[in-house]
Amino acid sequence: SLTRASLRVMAPTRLTVVLVGQTGNGKSATGNSLLGRDAFVARRSLQSVTGRCRVRYAALDADDEPIVPGDPAVVDEDAGGIRRPSTVLRVVDTPGTCDSGALLEDNLRHISAFLRGEERTDESAAAADDDDDDDGAESGAGDEGLHALVLVLSAATRFTQEEAVALERLVQRLGEGVMRHSVAIFTRGGELAADDVRVDDFVRSAPPTLRQLLARMGHHADGTPPILVENVPRDGSSRASTARAPLLAAVRELVARVAAERRCDVNQATHDARALTAASDAADADPSTAALAVLDRLKRRMASGPMAGGGGGTDPRRSAMAEAATRAFSDLQAQFAARAGAPVAAPAVPPPGCEVLGVRFGASSGDRVVDREWTEWTNALDGMGGPSLSVGLRGAGDVHPDTACAVHFAGGTCAFRFRVPVECGVWKDRNRAPGGRFRSSGRVAVVGDGGFVVSAAAPDGASRDAPAVTFHSPVFLQGPCHYAPTNSIVTDDDWVEEGVYKCELAPCSDSFPAPFANDFITDDDDCRLDGPRVVCMLRGVKPGDAVNVRAMVGRKGTRFELQGGSMSLRACDFAMMPSRERRESASFSFAIDGVLDLTPGVDVALSARVSPDQTENTPATIPKGFEWPWKRGEPGRKPAGDPSE
């Protein structure tokens, strides 16, 4: 065990502490508490006070009191001599991760470059920012690396999903290894004490994204709560006791543990410049980093520039660009966050009765035929080129004008089908308002002839509507497999943001349930159990609700892919059923590129017939706003027999 005395013996002679966190959480004030003087500008403001990285030094004696040159207190008569510096403390203050005036990616690059010693602070700006004589200031951080990354949180503000994603992007820029050197603090800790709130209870009330972040941090991996810090004590205490002492004790303990793990000197127990450079290079090579940087700028333009559409009427083309950019930003940010370990839900399928891009659907949609019997239209895309596409509808099924995609077919006849699950009750009561919805953006593809089903239904016997379920790319499922929720009940630990909970799906050995068995061509192989787990987002649920989400892929050699976007379902089964005469073939494939947006009503199926010998994908292009045959009043054909066959 590490005692206080042993920590003092093991303390590094040079200690580098980097302060990060959201604008307004108190990074600069915490830096001043550590240094024992007002070296950083810290004041209340509606905008970020710290625009660039700053570094300041302090020499601390054995009691962690700052030694100021020329101060008479330097001479300790009782000790019979001069107080000697025990630790040279270097504190780096950084711009806010959710800065009110700068782009996030620009700040992340600047922080990384400054810590690597590749970027220096402009001296004129430094002089303008400081009110003191700038003693102990340096123009750059050098290449010493950092001993501790201090995440500065505020006990007076909520931890938001935006802050979580920004911190994940910072970790990607600095490297996952920096988490081993990380410690979290709550500023304004005196307010918790005044309200008689224990820090353990306060952390338990935090959103799961914050608790999961703390579990990855070196000082908190064993359950140790964040440090409470008060930079402006109001009870007569000094900030040395309410801020500097508890934070330095935690940092020294963390450094000692890292040194013990590495079996190195405590001065070398850093996240050094080489690790920072490798992480930065990897971030630059990640395509999502560049895409997010572009979309950061576009998002700000949409919020404050001409794309915001203030004043008079708006340009429809500009509005369409804004909608497309917003959707692209949500999809890319969700992909990044999912890889980083803090998934973010993209806008999910809207509830019944809502208006989406000018299209209203649900119980009050007067232009829908709710009780339509199964009706088919062949050559539904007549005149558009590509293979002949047939569409079958039952109930209030419809394809929305927002659809704009290419559907590729190869290897024979196939239908892919969207239907309201039996559990949702529409099959039993045809007059019930349709609540199903499917929407995909990006690329959804299946290769092989085993078939697949993704199902998002209300639990059996539930009186409420089914939740909206969103999958973010990348998703790869290799058949034969059956994915089911690892937890069949929504819990508080699944919280992502207001109204959104995550659901983890894992391979299981259960046989394919009866409602889906006919959708597959199966072999005797058992379901694969070695596939990666898949995380989806649920909207419209609360803790204690049951979950009924499944994904199944048929025979060996068949795989399902979601790439470059998202897929949302509510009260909807999405299935691909290859032609039964192609049982022995494994060459079949189809893909949907773009946006496919539809309401199953009860049942919707799209199919195309191409030559079984055709291996090249043949696209059927659906343009945005296409007027489908039923919208033109064409009666279609009602086939004899069971239309599901």
XYZ file of C-alpha atoms in Angstrom:
645
model
C 0.000 0.000 0.000
C 1.045 3.583 -0.652
C 1.183 5.632 2.560
C 1.390 9.417 2.662
C 5.029 9.197 3.752
C 5.952 6.828 0.928
C 4.185 9.083 -1.571
C 6.296 11.996 -0.348
C 9.498 9.966 -0.811
C 8.340 8.851 -4.274
C 7.115 12.297 -5.372
C 8.581 13.519 -8.667
C 10.848 16.557 -8.487
C 9.067 17.934 -11.601
C 5.318 17.493 -11.870
C 3.311 18.418 -14.977
C -0.460 18.775 -14.558
C -2.709 19.505 -17.554
C -6.200 20.887 -16.891
C -8.967 20.033 -19.395
C -12.729 20.387 -19.377
C -15.692 22.374 -20.551
C -15.667 26.170 -20.673
C -16.796 27.615 -17.351
C -15.994 24.604 -15.156
C -13.129 26.395 -13.379
C -9.905 25.164 -15.025
C -8.086 28.491 -14.672
C -9.230 28.971 -11.074
C -8.012 25.458 -10.254
C -4.656 26.257 -11.864
C -4.359 29.358 -9.693
C -5.110 27.300 -6.577
C -2.350 24.851 -7.477
C 0.193 27.622 -8.145
C -0.723 29.685 -5.091
C -1.155 32.880 -7.120
C -3.444 34.311 -9.778
C -1.320 33.301 -12.759
C -4.237 32.510 -15.085
C -7.123 34.832 -15.922
C -10.206 33.423 -14.188
C -13.494 35.283 -14.167
C -17.173 34.713 -14.857
C -17.919 35.208 -18.545
C -20.416 34.125 -21.178
C -17.459 33.280 -23.421
C -14.290 31.293 -22.886
C -11.606 33.293 -21.075
C -8.762 30.936 -22.075
C -8.343 30.931 -25.847
C -4.922 29.234 -26.095
C -2.851 26.886 -23.929
C -0.854 28.583 -21.192
C 1.801 27.092 -18.909
C 2.917 28.465 -15.541
C 5.421 27.200 -12.972
C 5.676 27.185 -9.190
C 8.342 25.883 -6.834
C 6.756 24.044 -3.897
C 8.452 23.265 -0.612
C 8.090 20.006 1.317
C 4.695 21.186 2.620
C 3.504 22.080 -0.892
C 3.648 25.787 -0.111
C 4.820 27.945 -3.050
C 8.262 29.521 -2.724
C 8.225 33.049 -4.154
C 11.689 34.564 -4.799
C 12.302 37.568 -2.557
C 9.544 36.678 -0.125
C 10.844 36.915 3.467
C 8.954 33.712 4.234
C 11.578 31.880 2.226
C 13.838 32.012 5.265
C 12.590 29.630 7.961
C 14.316 30.712 11.177
C 12.932 27.758 13.167
C 14.426 25.349 10.691
C 17.649 27.258 10.807
C 17.901 27.940 7.107
C 16.226 28.461 3.764
C 13.172 26.492 2.617
C 14.254 24.311 -0.264
C 12.096 23.586 -3.336
C 10.804 20.040 -3.186
C 8.716 19.994 -6.375
C 8.719 22.129 -9.495
C 5.072 22.218 -10.487
C 4.145 22.936 -14.081
C 0.454 23.666 -14.739
C -0.983 23.808 -18.257
C -4.334 25.558 -18.725
C -6.195 24.651 -21.935
C -9.140 26.031 -23.947
C -12.544 24.544 -23.180
C -13.532 21.308 -24.898
C -16.918 22.892 -25.685
C -15.413 26.358 -26.218
C -17.909 29.122 -26.799
C -15.859 30.813 -29.509
C -13.670 28.251 -31.267
C -14.069 25.065 -33.264
C -13.545 21.867 -31.286
C -11.147 20.202 -33.725
C -8.977 23.349 -33.849
C -8.752 23.349 -30.040
C -7.907 19.625 -29.912
C -5.100 20.007 -32.462
C -3.738 23.018 -30.593
C -3.758 21.228 -27.215
C -1.960 18.206 -28.671
C 0.637 20.309 -30.495
C 1.283 22.445 -27.403
C 1.823 19.420 -25.175
C 4.201 17.944 -27.756
C 6.182 21.202 -27.787
C 5.391 21.827 -31.459
C 3.326 24.961 -30.893
C 4.118 27.970 -28.762
C 1.933 30.609 -27.182
C 2.223 34.050 -28.735
C 4.093 36.217 -26.220
C 2.108 39.368 -26.925
C -1.127 37.505 -26.270
C 0.354 36.017 -23.131
C 1.277 39.443 -21.835
C -2.168 40.784 -22.607
C -3.841 37.903 -20.792
C -1.781 38.162 -17.599
C -2.142 40.867 -14.972
C 1.075 39.905 -13.142
C 4.678 40.273 -14.267
C 4.547 36.831 -15.925
C 7.195 35.344 -13.614
C 7.583 31.678 -14.274
C 5.859 31.763 -17.684
C 7.108 29.868 -20.713
C 6.125 30.215 -24.347
C 5.766 26.498 -24.896
C 5.161 23.285 -23.023
C 8.281 21.505 -24.182
C 8.501 17.746 -24.686
C 8.423 16.528 -21.074
C 4.999 14.910 -21.446
C 2.414 15.027 -18.704
C 2.156 13.304 -15.336
C -1.560 13.927 -14.850
C -4.465 14.956 -17.027
C -7.007 16.564 -14.698
C -10.586 16.537 -15.955
C -12.251 19.568 -14.407
C -15.990 19.083 -13.884
C -18.387 21.372 -12.061
C -20.686 20.234 -9.289
C -23.040 23.058 -10.307
C -23.646 22.049 -13.947
C -24.897 18.943 -15.749
C -22.531 16.650 -17.609
C -23.944 16.721 -21.145
C -23.671 14.349 -24.065
C -21.901 17.098 -26.014
C -19.238 17.245 -23.298
C -18.872 13.449 -23.328
C -18.311 13.340 -27.097
C -15.875 16.266 -26.951
C -13.831 14.474 -24.286
C -13.800 11.273 -26.352
C -12.455 13.255 -29.288
C -9.791 14.728 -26.984
C -8.808 11.228 -25.835
C -8.498 10.116 -29.457
C -6.233 13.100 -30.171
C -4.033 12.491 -27.084
C -4.212 8.676 -27.099
C -6.164 6.178 -24.997
C -3.024 5.756 -22.852
C -3.614 9.209 -21.396
C -6.562 7.770 -19.467
C -4.124 5.876 -17.218
C -2.731 9.280 -16.178
C -6.142 10.897 -15.604
C -7.925 12.144 -12.510
C -11.263 13.955 -12.247
C -12.275 16.757 -9.919
C -15.520 18.550 -9.130
C -15.091 22.286 -8.589
C -17.525 24.225 -6.377
C -17.359 21.297 -3.999
C -18.429 23.577 -1.157
C -21.930 23.662 -2.625
C -22.203 19.889 -2.252
C -21.048 20.124 1.345
C -23.553 22.904 2.022
C -26.334 20.689 0.645
C -25.051 17.733 2.693
C -24.479 15.665 -0.475
C -21.738 13.022 -0.370
C -19.542 12.790 -3.443
C -20.258 9.036 -3.753
C -23.998 9.700 -3.933
C -23.429 12.569 -6.340
C -21.467 10.327 -8.713
C -24.123 7.607 -8.537
C -26.627 10.158 -9.814
C -24.385 11.014 -12.788
C -25.282 9.813 -16.296
C -23.759 6.481 -17.352
C -21.523 8.226 -19.894
C -19.709 10.023 -17.066
C -19.533 6.922 -14.857
C -18.105 4.910 -17.749
C -15.546 7.661 -18.413
C -14.462 7.648 -14.759
C -14.052 3.851 -14.845
C -11.457 4.264 -17.607
C -9.432 6.842 -15.650
C -6.373 5.721 -13.715
C -7.297 7.311 -10.392
C -10.915 6.114 -10.456
C -10.735 2.660 -12.036
C -11.020 1.095 -8.563
C -14.149 3.101 -7.737
C -12.433 6.057 -6.056
C -14.751 9.067 -6.501
C -13.610 12.356 -8.076
C -11.856 14.926 -5.877
C -13.961 17.747 -4.460
C -12.259 21.122 -4.955
C -13.304 24.554 -3.733
C -11.336 27.372 -5.346
C -13.284 30.118 -3.554
C -13.735 28.904 0.047
C -16.304 30.902 2.012
C -15.764 29.447 5.474
C -12.415 31.086 6.179
C -10.396 28.148 4.826
C -7.536 28.658 2.398
C -7.624 27.313 -1.148
C -4.410 25.503 -0.253
C -6.450 23.170 1.943
C -9.656 23.080 -0.136
C -8.041 22.685 -3.574
C -4.259 22.352 -3.781
C -3.719 19.744 -1.060
C -6.395 17.190 -2.082
C -5.613 17.491 -5.790
C -1.831 17.175 -5.413
C -2.269 14.188 -3.090
C -4.398 12.427 -5.719
C -1.949 13.286 -8.505
C 1.048 12.023 -6.538
C -0.737 8.769 -5.707
C -1.617 8.295 -9.385
C 1.963 8.968 -10.529
C 3.352 6.556 -7.917
C 1.019 3.791 -9.128
C 1.981 4.344 -12.765
C 5.679 4.269 -11.827
C 5.169 1.032 -9.872
C 3.394 -0.571 -12.826
C 6.150 0.469 -15.243
C 8.951 -0.117 -12.724
C 10.400 3.251 -13.581
C 11.392 6.454 -11.806
C 8.416 8.634 -10.874
C 9.818 11.489 -12.951
C 9.551 9.240 -16.023
C 5.992 8.043 -15.313
C 4.515 10.336 -17.954
C 2.401 10.206 -21.072
C 5.280 11.472 -23.159
C 5.730 13.283 -26.462
C 6.192 10.058 -28.421
C 2.820 8.717 -27.261
C 1.193 12.084 -27.988
C 2.690 12.181 -31.483
C 1.597 8.626 -32.298
C -1.950 9.364 -31.134
C -2.121 12.606 -33.104
C -0.886 10.871 -36.267
C -3.505 8.144 -35.823
C -6.233 10.761 -35.355
C -5.130 12.562 -38.509
C -5.261 9.280 -40.437
C -8.818 8.552 -39.269
C -11.246 9.753 -41.996
C -13.897 10.618 -39.406
C -11.565 13.217 -37.845
C -11.346 15.257 -41.041
C -15.056 14.800 -41.699
C -15.966 15.981 -38.211
C -13.664 19.003 -38.579
C -15.466 20.024 -41.771
C -18.852 19.422 -40.202
C -17.849 21.405 -37.091
C -17.474 24.408 -39.370
C -20.636 23.643 -41.292
C -22.626 23.224 -38.096
C -21.476 26.630 -36.848
C -22.383 28.210 -40.181
C -25.832 26.676 -39.999
C -26.305 28.055 -36.492
C -25.024 31.582 -37.061
C -24.473 32.177 -40.765
C -26.719 32.564 -43.796
C -27.805 28.919 -43.577
C -29.591 29.700 -40.313
C -32.420 31.172 -42.365
C -33.179 34.192 -40.189
C -35.177 37.166 -41.377
C -37.507 36.701 -44.317
C -38.287 33.597 -46.359
C -35.722 30.848 -46.693
C -34.244 29.353 -49.838
C -35.606 25.774 -50.165
C -32.298 24.604 -51.592
C -30.429 26.085 -48.645
C -32.883 24.469 -46.223
C -32.344 21.116 -47.935
C -28.578 21.590 -47.610
C -28.972 22.356 -43.916
C -31.117 19.258 -43.366
C -28.644 17.059 -45.240
C -25.679 18.535 -43.386
C -27.377 18.086 -40.020
C -28.127 14.445 -40.807
C -24.550 13.870 -42.016
C -23.143 15.490 -38.875
C -25.348 13.331 -36.630
C -24.400 10.144 -38.483
C -20.654 10.861 -38.419
C -20.643 11.985 -34.797
C -22.576 8.868 -33.833
C -20.091 6.643 -35.694
C -17.171 8.353 -33.942
C -18.760 8.159 -30.514
C -19.668 4.491 -30.977
C -16.041 3.638 -31.774
C -14.815 5.775 -28.876
C -17.101 4.029 -26.412
C -19.706 6.733 -25.787
C -22.442 6.163 -28.304
C -24.613 9.043 -29.339
C -28.063 8.542 -30.720
C -28.840 10.004 -34.113
C -32.288 11.498 -34.620
C -34.567 8.492 -34.359
C -37.760 7.592 -36.160
C -40.434 10.131 -35.150
C -43.566 9.037 -33.284
C -46.937 8.598 -34.998
C -48.678 11.821 -35.862
C -45.428 13.804 -36.332
C -44.428 15.708 -39.435
C -41.157 14.709 -41.063
C -39.789 16.910 -43.854
C -43.309 18.028 -44.643
C -44.824 14.528 -44.640
C -47.354 13.764 -41.900
C -48.039 10.196 -40.920
C -49.823 8.299 -38.197
C -53.382 8.221 -36.937
C -54.440 11.504 -38.475
C -53.059 11.000 -42.006
C -56.151 11.399 -44.137
C -54.480 10.535 -47.441
C -53.635 6.961 -46.406
C -55.736 3.882 -47.078
C -55.567 2.157 -43.698
C -57.418 -1.027 -44.697
C -55.788 -1.726 -48.081
C -55.670 -5.429 -48.925
C -52.420 -6.810 -50.281
C -51.832 -5.041 -53.609
C -48.890 -5.294 -56.003
C -47.509 -2.983 -58.671
C -45.031 -4.468 -61.140
C -42.627 -2.229 -63.023
C -43.189 0.332 -60.263
C -40.141 2.295 -61.460
C -41.117 2.063 -65.106
C -39.106 4.529 -67.150
C -36.374 4.955 -64.519
C -34.059 2.275 -65.952
C -32.458 -0.661 -64.170
C -34.201 -3.909 -63.241
C -37.970 -4.139 -62.953
C -38.887 -3.304 -59.390
C -42.143 -4.669 -57.944
C -43.756 -3.229 -54.824
C -46.414 -4.850 -52.639
C -48.351 -3.007 -49.923
C -50.828 -3.992 -47.249
C -52.648 -1.685 -44.840
C -51.237 1.860 -44.809
C -47.853 0.973 -46.294
C -46.115 3.847 -48.067
C -42.740 5.099 -49.280
C -41.973 8.656 -48.226
C -40.843 11.421 -50.608
C -37.585 11.805 -48.658
C -36.449 8.465 -50.126
C -33.536 8.869 -52.544
C -31.432 5.753 -53.050
C -30.138 3.111 -55.426
C -31.095 -0.520 -54.805
C -28.587 -3.005 -56.231
C -29.464 -6.605 -57.108
C -27.338 -9.507 -58.321
C -27.681 -13.278 -58.540
C -31.436 -13.860 -58.884
C -34.873 -12.888 -57.632
C -35.167 -11.505 -54.121
C -37.625 -9.581 -52.002
C -36.809 -7.435 -49.024
C -39.738 -6.859 -46.748
C -40.825 -4.405 -44.065
C -43.721 -5.417 -41.826
C -45.301 -4.466 -38.536
C -44.551 -7.314 -36.082
C -47.413 -9.428 -34.788
C -46.644 -8.255 -31.235
C -47.567 -4.680 -32.190
C -51.200 -5.659 -32.735
C -51.875 -4.254 -36.226
C -52.326 -7.749 -37.656
C -55.093 -8.417 -35.130
C -56.787 -5.015 -35.458
C -56.557 -3.645 -39.000
C -58.196 -0.374 -37.971
C -55.454 0.403 -35.501
C -53.376 3.429 -36.566
C -50.064 2.311 -38.100
C -47.090 3.090 -35.891
C -44.274 1.418 -37.822
C -41.421 3.249 -39.500
C -38.138 2.339 -41.194
C -35.375 4.688 -42.275
C -31.828 3.999 -43.394
C -29.083 6.338 -44.551
C -25.724 5.214 -45.897
C -25.358 1.654 -47.168
C -27.293 -1.424 -46.061
C -26.170 -4.617 -47.789
C -26.508 -8.394 -47.688
C -24.229 -10.869 -49.436
C -25.202 -14.550 -49.659
C -28.515 -16.324 -49.911
C -29.365 -17.204 -46.311
C -31.664 -14.258 -45.603
C -31.770 -11.988 -42.556
C -34.206 -10.215 -40.214
C -33.755 -7.180 -37.958
C -36.766 -6.770 -35.672
C -37.780 -3.887 -33.410
C -41.117 -4.660 -31.748
C -43.042 -3.854 -28.614
C -42.632 -6.626 -26.016
C -45.372 -9.250 -25.935
C -48.418 -7.986 -24.089
C -47.159 -4.399 -23.901
C -49.799 -1.695 -24.153
C -47.383 1.011 -25.284
C -45.909 1.592 -28.737
C -42.684 -0.090 -29.758
C -39.525 1.940 -29.092
C -37.578 3.541 -31.919
C -34.325 1.597 -32.368
C -31.279 3.135 -34.110
C -28.186 1.242 -35.286
C -25.078 3.203 -36.251
C -22.462 1.972 -38.675
C -20.338 0.000 -38.819
C -22.362 -3.181 -38.177
C -21.287 -6.578 -39.595
C -23.222 -9.771 -38.849
C -21.968 -13.104 -40.201
C -24.434 -15.996 -40.558
C -25.671 -18.169 -39.161
C -26.243 -15.966 -36.133
C -28.961 -14.836 -33.760
C -28.416 -11.600 -31.804
C -30.525 -10.871 -28.718
C -30.307 -8.219 -25.937
C -27.797 -8.977 -23.196
C -30.278 -7.398 -20.782
C -33.968 -7.800 -21.515
C -34.896 -4.894 -19.223
C -33.906 -1.225 -19.597
C -31.907 0.007 -16.578
C -30.604 3.360 -15.350
C -27.099 2.244 -16.325
C -28.212 2.220 -19.974
C -28.891 5.976 -19.934
C -27.239 7.903 -22.789
C -29.101 11.211 -22.832
C -32.584 12.497 -22.054
C -35.061 9.940 -23.412
C -32.360 7.696 -24.943
C -31.041 4.376 -23.594
C -28.535 1.992 -25.119
C -29.163 -1.684 -25.780
C -26.373 -4.218 -26.317
C -27.029 -7.186 -28.581
C -24.835 -10.284 -28.373
C -24.763 -13.613 -30.275
C -26.832 -16.320 -28.611
C -27.440 -20.031 -29.217
C -31.247 -19.768 -29.269
C -32.961 -21.178 -32.340
C -34.608 -18.744 -34.721
C -38.049 -17.794 -33.293
C -41.117 -19.127 -35.097
C -42.248 -15.818 -36.643
C -38.950 -15.552 -38.527
C -38.124 -19.167 -39.339
C -39.656 -18.965 -42.834
C -37.496 -15.965 -43.743
C -34.295 -17.980 -43.738
C -32.589 -20.669 -45.720
C -30.677 -22.515 -43.030
C -28.104 -25.274 -42.854
C -27.422 -27.649 -39.985
C -24.710 -25.353 -38.621
C -25.216 -23.986 -35.128
C -25.459 -20.228 -34.680
C -22.098 -18.488 -34.434
C -21.221 -17.214 -30.973
C -17.958 -15.466 -31.849
C -19.369 -12.352 -33.492
C -18.799 -8.852 -32.067
C -21.441 -7.303 -29.869
C -23.647 -4.588 -31.344
C -24.925 -1.494 -29.530
C -28.150 0.227 -30.606
C -30.040 3.202 -29.181
C -33.620 3.054 -27.855
C -36.033 5.995 -27.767
C -39.449 5.885 -26.178
C -38.454 3.629 -23.257
C -37.818 4.093 -19.564
C -36.053 2.024 -16.894
C -37.972 -1.169 -16.188
C -39.339 -1.522 -19.734
C -38.787 -4.817 -21.530
C -36.754 -4.854 -24.743
C -37.660 -6.789 -27.881
C -34.909 -6.194 -30.439
C -33.355 -9.015 -32.472
C -31.092 -9.525 -35.459
C -30.766 -12.849 -37.309
C -28.770 -13.971 -40.359
C -29.404 -17.299 -42.109
C -27.023 -19.857 -43.499
C -23.236 -19.862 -43.420
C -21.656 -17.497 -45.938
C -24.373 -14.865 -45.609
C -23.488 -11.535 -44.054
C -25.388 -8.340 -43.232
C -23.605 -4.957 -43.326
C -24.449 -1.395 -42.311
C -21.809 1.062 -43.458
C -21.458 4.830 -43.478
C -24.747 5.812 -41.849
C -27.552 4.654 -39.595
C -30.675 2.501 -39.656
C -33.761 3.221 -37.529
C -36.801 1.008 -36.984
C -39.934 1.276 -34.894
C -42.584 -1.447 -34.838
C -40.896 -2.903 -37.896
C -39.283 -6.133 -39.084
C -36.774 -5.641 -41.915
C -36.167 -8.937 -43.726
C -34.458 -10.146 -46.906
C -35.873 -13.328 -48.429
C -33.965 -14.866 -51.354
C -35.774 -16.857 -53.981
C -36.390 -20.416 -52.793
C -35.185 -21.892 -56.080
C -31.721 -20.472 -55.328
C -31.120 -22.601 -52.235
C -27.793 -23.928 -53.469
C -26.411 -20.563 -54.538
C -24.304 -18.281 -52.408
C -23.852 -15.577 -55.058
C -26.928 -13.477 -54.299
C -26.485 -9.921 -52.994
C -28.347 -6.660 -52.682
C -27.527 -3.219 -51.296
C -29.393 0.015 -50.552
C -27.260 3.147 -51.039
C -28.750 6.440 -49.843
C -31.932 7.177 -47.896
C -34.822 4.714 -47.778
C -37.740 6.020 -45.706
C -41.041 4.169 -45.448
C -43.999 3.246 -43.248
C -44.790 -0.473 -43.308
C -48.433 0.086 -42.336
C -48.907 -3.662 -42.110
C -46.597 -4.974 -44.824
C -44.355 -3.589 -47.591
C -42.210 -5.687 -49.943
C -39.883 -4.654 -52.767
C -38.537 -7.246 -55.169
C -36.661 -7.444 -58.454
C -35.972 -10.239 -60.892
C -32.534 -10.395 -62.446
C -30.697 -13.222 -64.144
C -29.311 -15.836 -61.727
C -26.076 -15.722 -63.719
C -25.683 -12.005 -63.281
C -22.919 -11.269 -60.804
C -22.611 -7.531 -61.402
C -24.901 -5.374 -59.259
C -27.744 -3.845 -61.251
C -29.092 -0.672 -59.617
C -32.709 0.429 -59.510
C -32.592 4.168 -58.785
C -35.346 5.795 -56.719
C -35.192 9.597 -57.103
C -36.243 11.917 -54.284
C -39.930 12.828 -54.514
C -40.742 9.988 -56.927
C -44.495 9.591 -57.443
C -45.275 5.944 -56.831
C -48.093 4.194 -58.745
C -50.550 4.202 -55.833
C -50.055 7.954 -55.468
C -50.969 8.317 -59.135
C -54.170 6.374 -58.514
C -53.129 3.178 -60.301
C -55.189 0.299 -58.822
C -52.468 -2.368 -58.870
C -53.076 -6.108 -58.757
C -54.509 -8.242 -55.955
C -52.895 -11.689 -56.264
C -54.714 -14.868 -55.351
C -53.561 -16.954 -52.408
C -51.469 -15.933 -49.448
C -49.547 -12.772 -50.400
C -46.840 -13.530 -47.834
C -45.729 -16.364 -50.098
